[in-house]
């Protein structure tokens, strides 16, 4: 993989956010309430264990999430509670507060920024079909861990 990173999504991929989906279903979407309840997510342990195994095998792992960076502290605490490797400095990329770019566009932008540095994404783990489609359209092998079309 030549130093290329392995990207894991957060919500719906390593964190079970199903208990808070009611905030964004329907015509009115309350993204602030959706993100504010992230501390109560259950872990998706098979995916977390896979992420840990890749990290422990010395593959560069990063978490790229559409979560607003106002949840950074709660997200870090959650990751420390559930993932034994997070304290080792795994980078996490979050959207800036007020950025409402759709997740597949946001992650495509992050991918372009990474590629501009000469690095690339070796593979990605994701739940949302439109983000999976984006990864694959950009030549990245993407593993869809579940159906996550919220």
Short mmCIF file of C-alpha atoms in Angstrom, two decimals:
data_model
loop_
_atom_site.label_atom_id
_atom_site.label_comp_id
_atom_site.label_asym_id
_atom_site.label_seq_id
_atom_site.Cartn_x
_atom_site.Cartn_y
_atom_site.Cartn_z
CA UNK A 1 0.00 0.00 0.00
CA UNK A 2 3.09 2.23 -0.02
CA UNK A 3 2.02 4.51 2.84
CA UNK A 4 -1.45 5.04 1.45
CA UNK A 5 -4.04 5.38 4.17
CA UNK A 6 -7.03 3.26 5.07
CA UNK A 7 -10.10 5.37 5.77
CA UNK A 8 -12.91 4.41 8.10
CA UNK A 9 -16.16 6.35 8.26
CA UNK A 10 -17.62 6.87 11.73
CA UNK A 11 -21.43 7.10 11.88
CA UNK A 12 -22.96 3.84 10.67
CA UNK A 13 -19.55 2.24 10.13
CA UNK A 14 -17.83 2.04 13.51
CA UNK A 15 -20.57 3.76 15.54
CA UNK A 16 -24.19 2.59 15.54
CA UNK A 17 -26.12 5.82 15.16
CA UNK A 18 -29.53 4.19 14.59
CA UNK A 19 -30.91 5.50 17.91
CA UNK A 20 -30.56 9.10 16.68
CA UNK A 21 -31.69 8.76 13.07
CA UNK A 22 -35.14 10.09 13.98
CA UNK A 23 -33.55 13.57 14.13
CA UNK A 24 -32.81 13.51 10.40
CA UNK A 25 -35.66 11.45 8.95
CA UNK A 26 -38.45 13.27 7.19
CA UNK A 27 -38.55 16.73 5.68
CA UNK A 28 -37.05 18.66 8.60
CA UNK A 29 -33.56 17.49 9.52
CA UNK A 30 -32.08 18.47 12.87
CA UNK A 31 -28.39 17.75 12.29
CA UNK A 32 -27.37 19.50 15.52
CA UNK A 33 -29.52 17.14 17.61
CA UNK A 34 -28.33 14.18 15.54
CA UNK A 35 -24.67 14.99 16.21
CA UNK A 36 -25.25 16.02 19.84
CA UNK A 37 -26.51 12.52 20.69
CA UNK A 38 -23.37 10.79 19.35
CA UNK A 39 -22.05 10.03 22.83
CA UNK A 40 -24.74 7.35 23.25
CA UNK A 41 -23.83 5.37 20.12
CA UNK A 42 -23.15 1.67 20.49
CA UNK A 43 -19.90 0.49 18.93
CA UNK A 44 -19.90 -1.72 15.85
CA UNK A 45 -17.24 -3.99 17.28
CA UNK A 46 -16.42 -6.17 14.24
CA UNK A 47 -15.47 -3.06 12.26
CA UNK A 48 -13.61 -1.52 15.19
CA UNK A 49 -11.64 -4.76 15.63
CA UNK A 50 -10.80 -4.77 11.91
CA UNK A 51 -9.61 -1.17 12.14
CA UNK A 52 -7.46 -2.08 15.15
CA UNK A 53 -5.98 -5.12 13.38
CA UNK A 54 -5.00 -3.03 10.36
CA UNK A 55 -3.46 -0.39 12.62
CA UNK A 56 -1.56 -2.98 14.62
CA UNK A 57 -0.23 -4.41 11.32
CA UNK A 58 1.30 -0.95 10.74
CA UNK A 59 -1.15 0.30 8.11
CA UNK A 60 -1.88 4.05 8.32
CA UNK A 61 -5.51 4.34 9.47
CA UNK A 62 -7.61 7.52 9.55
CA UNK A 63 -11.23 8.26 10.44
CA UNK A 64 -13.06 10.59 8.07
CA UNK A 65 -16.48 11.66 9.28
CA UNK A 66 -19.19 14.05 8.24
CA UNK A 67 -19.73 14.92 11.91
CA UNK A 68 -19.49 18.59 12.71
CA UNK A 69 -16.29 19.49 14.56
CA UNK A 70 -18.35 20.88 17.45
CA UNK A 71 -18.65 17.22 18.49
CA UNK A 72 -14.87 16.68 18.44
CA UNK A 73 -14.48 16.25 22.20
CA UNK A 74 -17.46 13.88 22.54
CA UNK A 75 -16.21 11.94 19.52
CA UNK A 76 -12.71 11.59 20.98
CA UNK A 77 -14.12 10.39 24.31
CA UNK A 78 -16.32 7.84 22.54
CA UNK A 79 -13.37 6.58 20.49
CA UNK A 80 -11.21 6.26 23.60
CA UNK A 81 -13.97 4.33 25.37
CA UNK A 82 -14.49 1.83 22.56
CA UNK A 83 -11.29 1.63 20.56
CA UNK A 84 -8.04 0.62 22.18
CA UNK A 85 -5.96 2.23 19.44
CA UNK A 86 -7.47 5.71 19.31
CA UNK A 87 -5.12 7.00 21.99
CA UNK A 88 -2.22 6.23 19.67
CA UNK A 89 -2.99 9.30 17.59
CA UNK A 90 -5.14 8.00 14.76
CA UNK A 91 -6.07 11.12 12.78
CA UNK A 92 -9.73 12.06 12.58
CA UNK A 93 -11.01 14.42 9.92
CA UNK A 94 -14.29 16.22 10.65
CA UNK A 95 -16.34 18.80 8.80
CA UNK A 96 -16.03 22.38 10.01
CA UNK A 97 -18.97 23.87 11.88
CA UNK A 98 -21.37 25.48 9.44
CA UNK A 99 -20.19 23.43 6.45
CA UNK A 100 -23.26 21.70 5.05
CA UNK A 101 -21.54 20.08 2.08
CA UNK A 102 -23.02 16.66 1.34
CA UNK A 103 -20.83 13.89 2.72
CA UNK A 104 -19.88 12.33 -0.61
CA UNK A 105 -18.76 15.72 -1.94
CA UNK A 106 -16.92 16.57 1.28
CA UNK A 107 -14.99 13.30 1.30
CA UNK A 108 -14.20 13.65 -2.42
CA UNK A 109 -12.71 17.06 -1.61
CA UNK A 110 -10.64 15.58 1.22
CA UNK A 111 -9.48 12.83 -1.14
CA UNK A 112 -8.40 15.42 -3.73
CA UNK A 113 -6.55 17.36 -1.03
CA UNK A 114 -4.75 14.19 0.07
CA UNK A 115 -3.83 13.25 -3.49
CA UNK A 116 -2.41 16.73 -4.04
CA UNK A 117 0.18 15.87 -1.36
CA UNK A 118 1.25 12.73 -3.23
CA UNK A 119 -0.57 10.36 -0.88
CA UNK A 120 -3.68 8.33 -1.56
CA UNK A 121 -6.38 6.19 0.02
CA UNK A 122 -5.66 2.47 -0.31
CA UNK A 123 -9.15 1.41 0.76
CA UNK A 124 -12.18 2.77 2.57
CA UNK A 125 -14.86 1.37 4.89
CA UNK A 126 -18.21 3.14 4.63
CA UNK A 127 -21.94 2.60 5.07
CA UNK A 128 -23.63 5.24 2.90
CA UNK A 129 -24.26 4.16 -0.69
CA UNK A 130 -23.55 7.57 -2.20
CA UNK A 131 -20.18 7.78 -0.43
CA UNK A 132 -19.35 4.20 -1.44
CA UNK A 133 -20.16 5.18 -5.03
CA UNK A 134 -17.87 8.23 -4.76
CA UNK A 135 -14.94 6.16 -3.46
CA UNK A 136 -15.33 3.64 -6.25
CA UNK A 137 -15.70 6.36 -8.90
CA UNK A 138 -12.33 7.70 -7.73
CA UNK A 139 -10.66 4.29 -8.01
CA UNK A 140 -10.64 3.48 -4.29
CA UNK A 141 -11.59 -0.03 -3.18
CA UNK A 142 -14.50 0.53 -0.78
CA UNK A 143 -16.10 -1.97 1.55
CA UNK A 144 -19.71 -1.16 2.38
CA UNK A 145 -20.17 -2.44 5.93
CA UNK A 146 -23.97 -2.02 5.99
CA UNK A 147 -26.79 -0.18 4.24
CA UNK A 148 -26.68 3.33 5.61
CA UNK A 149 -28.77 5.64 3.50
CA UNK A 150 -29.83 8.24 6.03
#
